[in-house]
Amino acid sequence: MDATLGMAKTTETAGAPLIQSEINHATPVRARDVVVHYGTKQALFGVSIDIPERSVTAFIGPSGCGKSTFLRCINRMNDTIVGCKVTGKIELEGADIYDPSLDVVELRARVGMVFQKPNPFPKSIYDNVAYGPKIHGLAQSKSALDEIVHSSLRKAGLWNEVKDRLNEPGTGLSGGQQQRLCIARAIAVGPEVILMDEPCSALDPIATAIVEELIDELRENYTIVIVTHSMQQAARVSQKTAFFHLGKLIEEGKTEDIFTNPKHKQTQDYITGRIG
Amino acid sequence: MTESTIPGTGAAVAARPSSQAAAALRKRRYAADTRLRVAGLTAILAAVGMLGLLLWTIVSQGLPAFTQTHVRLDFPLSAELVDPADLEATNWRAVVTGGLNAALGETASPAQQRLLSQIITNNAQFIVRDAVRANPSLVGSSITLSVPAADPFDGLNKGQVLRDVPEANRRVSDAQIAWFDQLSAQGRVTAPFNWGLFFNADSRFPEMAGLAGAITGSFYLLLVCFLISFPVGIASAIYLEEFAPKNRWTDLIEVNINNLAAMPSIVYGLLGLAVFIQIFGAPRSAPLSGGLVLSLMVLPTIIISTRAALKAIPPSIREAALGMGASKHQVVMQHVLPLAMPGILTGTIIGMAQALGETAPLLLIGMNAFVTSPPGGILDASTSLPTQIFIWADSPERGFVSRTSAAIMVLLGFLLFMNAIAIYLRSKLERRW
């Protein structure tokens, strides 16, 4: 089943160039030997991976395998968890993001995040999107801010649905719209990388399809890393897939290869539904 | 999932008891249900009954204090009694007696005069004096004023002093009753709403005593208490909840705050006396000292409720803001605190209501003083509502019995009002996630 989907994907994107370009792409995010402890419990065992630019990288694996943990290392969201200790090296455009001199606020402006449950601020739709540009001082005037908000909503494919009610609360939207609002909010600050932590797990299939389509569009301009429980989703939206199991990165590679021709038995077992 | 857990499919399902045994089991279960319900209902009824009894006692005793018997008299202001050039030197007592005599005809002996003047309040002389002072042109004619009847006659009018008790056993003599009836027959006795209860300060005479001083005092107390405990409480709670590292020291602080919330309030009074008054020289009996003590007392309440309100904000909001690159203080000030405000305000109002009703620490710092004028500021000696109740409950005059209950009703009214605001805020601003 997964294999067919993977094949479908290949034909759909119709691009031998895809594979070719992927190789040539720069890797904005490079992780080497990342180890994470929560207190005394070790959650990640030396993960090393390169995230290619302007493409979608999917992290798959059973619950508790560390894929979300690793995702949250990339914009240092794990800093907020008490007792969480990260060692190893993660580079963003060649700069170590765990360097003490690095400002985590700037890092998070460059590496945006979309969460599992849509979490718009209990403010208006406009204010939700305008919040990031405001705190990072990206807009010098009201009209510039308007422009950012409008273009972000357009990029998130939400503009037509909300243009007449920008002042209504963002929490009043449907689940899928809320999630796209969160994506609009993330891209409003012009990030290089967008991390998505199971962005569709709280959505119905139709909303999921819309968000997946959006992710596919966004990869033209952004480097996207997505954690997902759905292997179909990984096959549909990603160009690169990494399989995590028990805190270890078991296998990574082009999505087609992972789903059609996994090298490790564990990967094979997982994608055929035998473990997890 | 194993098959044996699916009902009716596997052998591992326990055999059902026979229908008779099942019926007996069911009956016992229903009986236990009923017993529990009846016990709960009985407890509720007992609690409601006791509360009702308490309220009934207070209201039935306090209601009479909301009216006050007045006697309307025409006080002669002839030139021989009143010297317009020197109002202070006037014998106002003679003017008052003159008013009574004018209504009842001349009474002969000075002893009788004294008995007669006991019918109206001892302060009538000051009431007349103030009226004349406000309008000196009246000198030479007369002035008609309704003055409060003295406490025993107020009681007589309200049926609290019984006429069929032997004369030796009541505070009013037969002659005085006759005079009072005569005044009543002339239509001079009225019982209007007792505005004095709210606008007069404390007095030795129940008919003149009011809560103005106590209400003003309580207002200043709460003001001082709020101004100190609200910012300090919220700042402490934010630090402990959002910034403090979780270690042994913060655990210790947390345990201590929880213990302080359960501390007997009189201990705070002792502390206030020893520290604020003895060491820092804060004025005794003043709302400043009282407010400081009360703010210490409500701080734990505010801190605990604020922390609870902060904790109740879902982590997804914090993550959203942090993920956008908001700094810690932006997350707190722009997202968490505004969302937690309803809960914080509710906790603060409940803390303030607690402070309003607190008596013991105020007794220790001398806020049960006898003060006959409302305080002009936080440094003036003053009483508060609960300490005023304490003072009146201790006073021997009959009139203070109903006034004590009336003051309790006023205090309960303020408390109900504050709690109503808290409930309104909670239901109006509460957000569901």
XYZ file of C-alpha atoms in Angstrom, chain A residues 54-158:
105
model
C 13.377 23.834 0.012
C 11.954 20.395 0.412
C 9.892 18.467 2.899
C 11.635 16.113 5.275
C 9.404 13.723 7.188
C 10.256 12.111 10.517
C 8.348 8.894 11.067
C 8.433 6.272 13.760
C 6.343 4.810 16.572
C 5.216 6.937 19.559
C 8.020 7.785 21.943
C 10.713 7.174 19.327
C 12.165 10.672 19.771
C 11.123 12.223 16.477
C 9.250 15.108 18.152
C 12.078 15.530 20.622
C 14.550 15.914 17.788
C 12.242 18.290 15.922
C 11.992 20.494 19.002
C 15.775 20.595 19.281
C 15.987 22.384 15.953
C 14.387 25.589 17.293
C 15.389 24.923 20.880
C 11.817 24.513 22.131
C 13.235 21.861 24.435
C 14.872 24.666 26.391
C 11.532 25.267 28.073
C 11.371 21.733 29.442
C 12.844 21.415 32.892
C 15.581 18.796 33.100
C 16.058 18.547 29.343
C 19.704 18.422 28.319
C 20.873 18.510 24.716
C 24.398 17.634 23.611
C 25.901 17.253 20.180
C 25.753 19.835 17.453
C 22.971 21.317 15.366
C 23.929 23.893 12.751
C 21.657 26.354 11.028
C 23.382 27.804 7.970
C 26.677 26.740 9.447
C 26.164 28.358 12.859
C 25.792 26.229 15.976
C 22.323 26.930 17.389
C 23.377 25.781 20.859
C 26.159 28.359 20.967
C 25.651 30.355 24.191
C 26.028 33.609 22.270
C 23.135 32.745 19.967
C 19.878 34.565 20.702
C 17.107 32.004 20.927
C 14.483 34.612 20.007
C 16.228 35.225 16.675
C 16.635 31.513 16.123
C 12.899 30.972 16.521
C 12.188 33.766 14.077
C 14.326 31.882 11.546
C 12.960 28.450 12.461
C 9.181 28.642 12.805
C 7.014 25.983 14.320
C 3.516 24.604 13.817
C 2.153 22.426 16.578
C 0.111 19.278 16.765
C -3.023 20.947 18.079
C -3.970 24.192 16.333
C -3.141 26.825 18.918
C -4.082 30.271 17.622
C -3.877 33.045 20.196
C -7.271 34.014 21.593
C -7.051 37.219 19.577
C -8.352 38.325 16.211
C -7.220 36.605 13.013
C -5.319 39.737 12.070
C -3.555 39.994 15.436
C -2.602 36.334 15.309
C -0.644 36.839 12.117
C 0.582 40.335 13.009
C 1.989 39.224 16.348
C 5.281 37.812 15.057
C 6.140 40.752 12.751
C 5.278 43.116 15.606
C 7.536 41.556 18.221
C 10.380 41.167 15.741
C 9.938 44.709 14.442
C 9.484 43.591 10.835
C 6.932 46.245 9.883
C 7.712 49.930 10.094
C 4.161 51.091 9.389
C 0.591 49.956 9.634
C 0.376 49.471 5.875
C 3.545 47.377 5.837
C 2.090 45.239 8.602
C -1.169 44.912 6.677
C 0.826 43.774 3.668
C 2.670 41.111 5.662
C -0.567 39.846 7.202
C -2.368 39.701 3.871
C 0.439 37.973 2.007
C 0.979 35.476 4.823
C -2.702 34.598 4.816
C -2.572 34.250 1.035
C 0.478 31.996 1.204
C -1.319 29.904 3.805
C -4.313 29.633 1.485
C -6.589 31.179 4.039
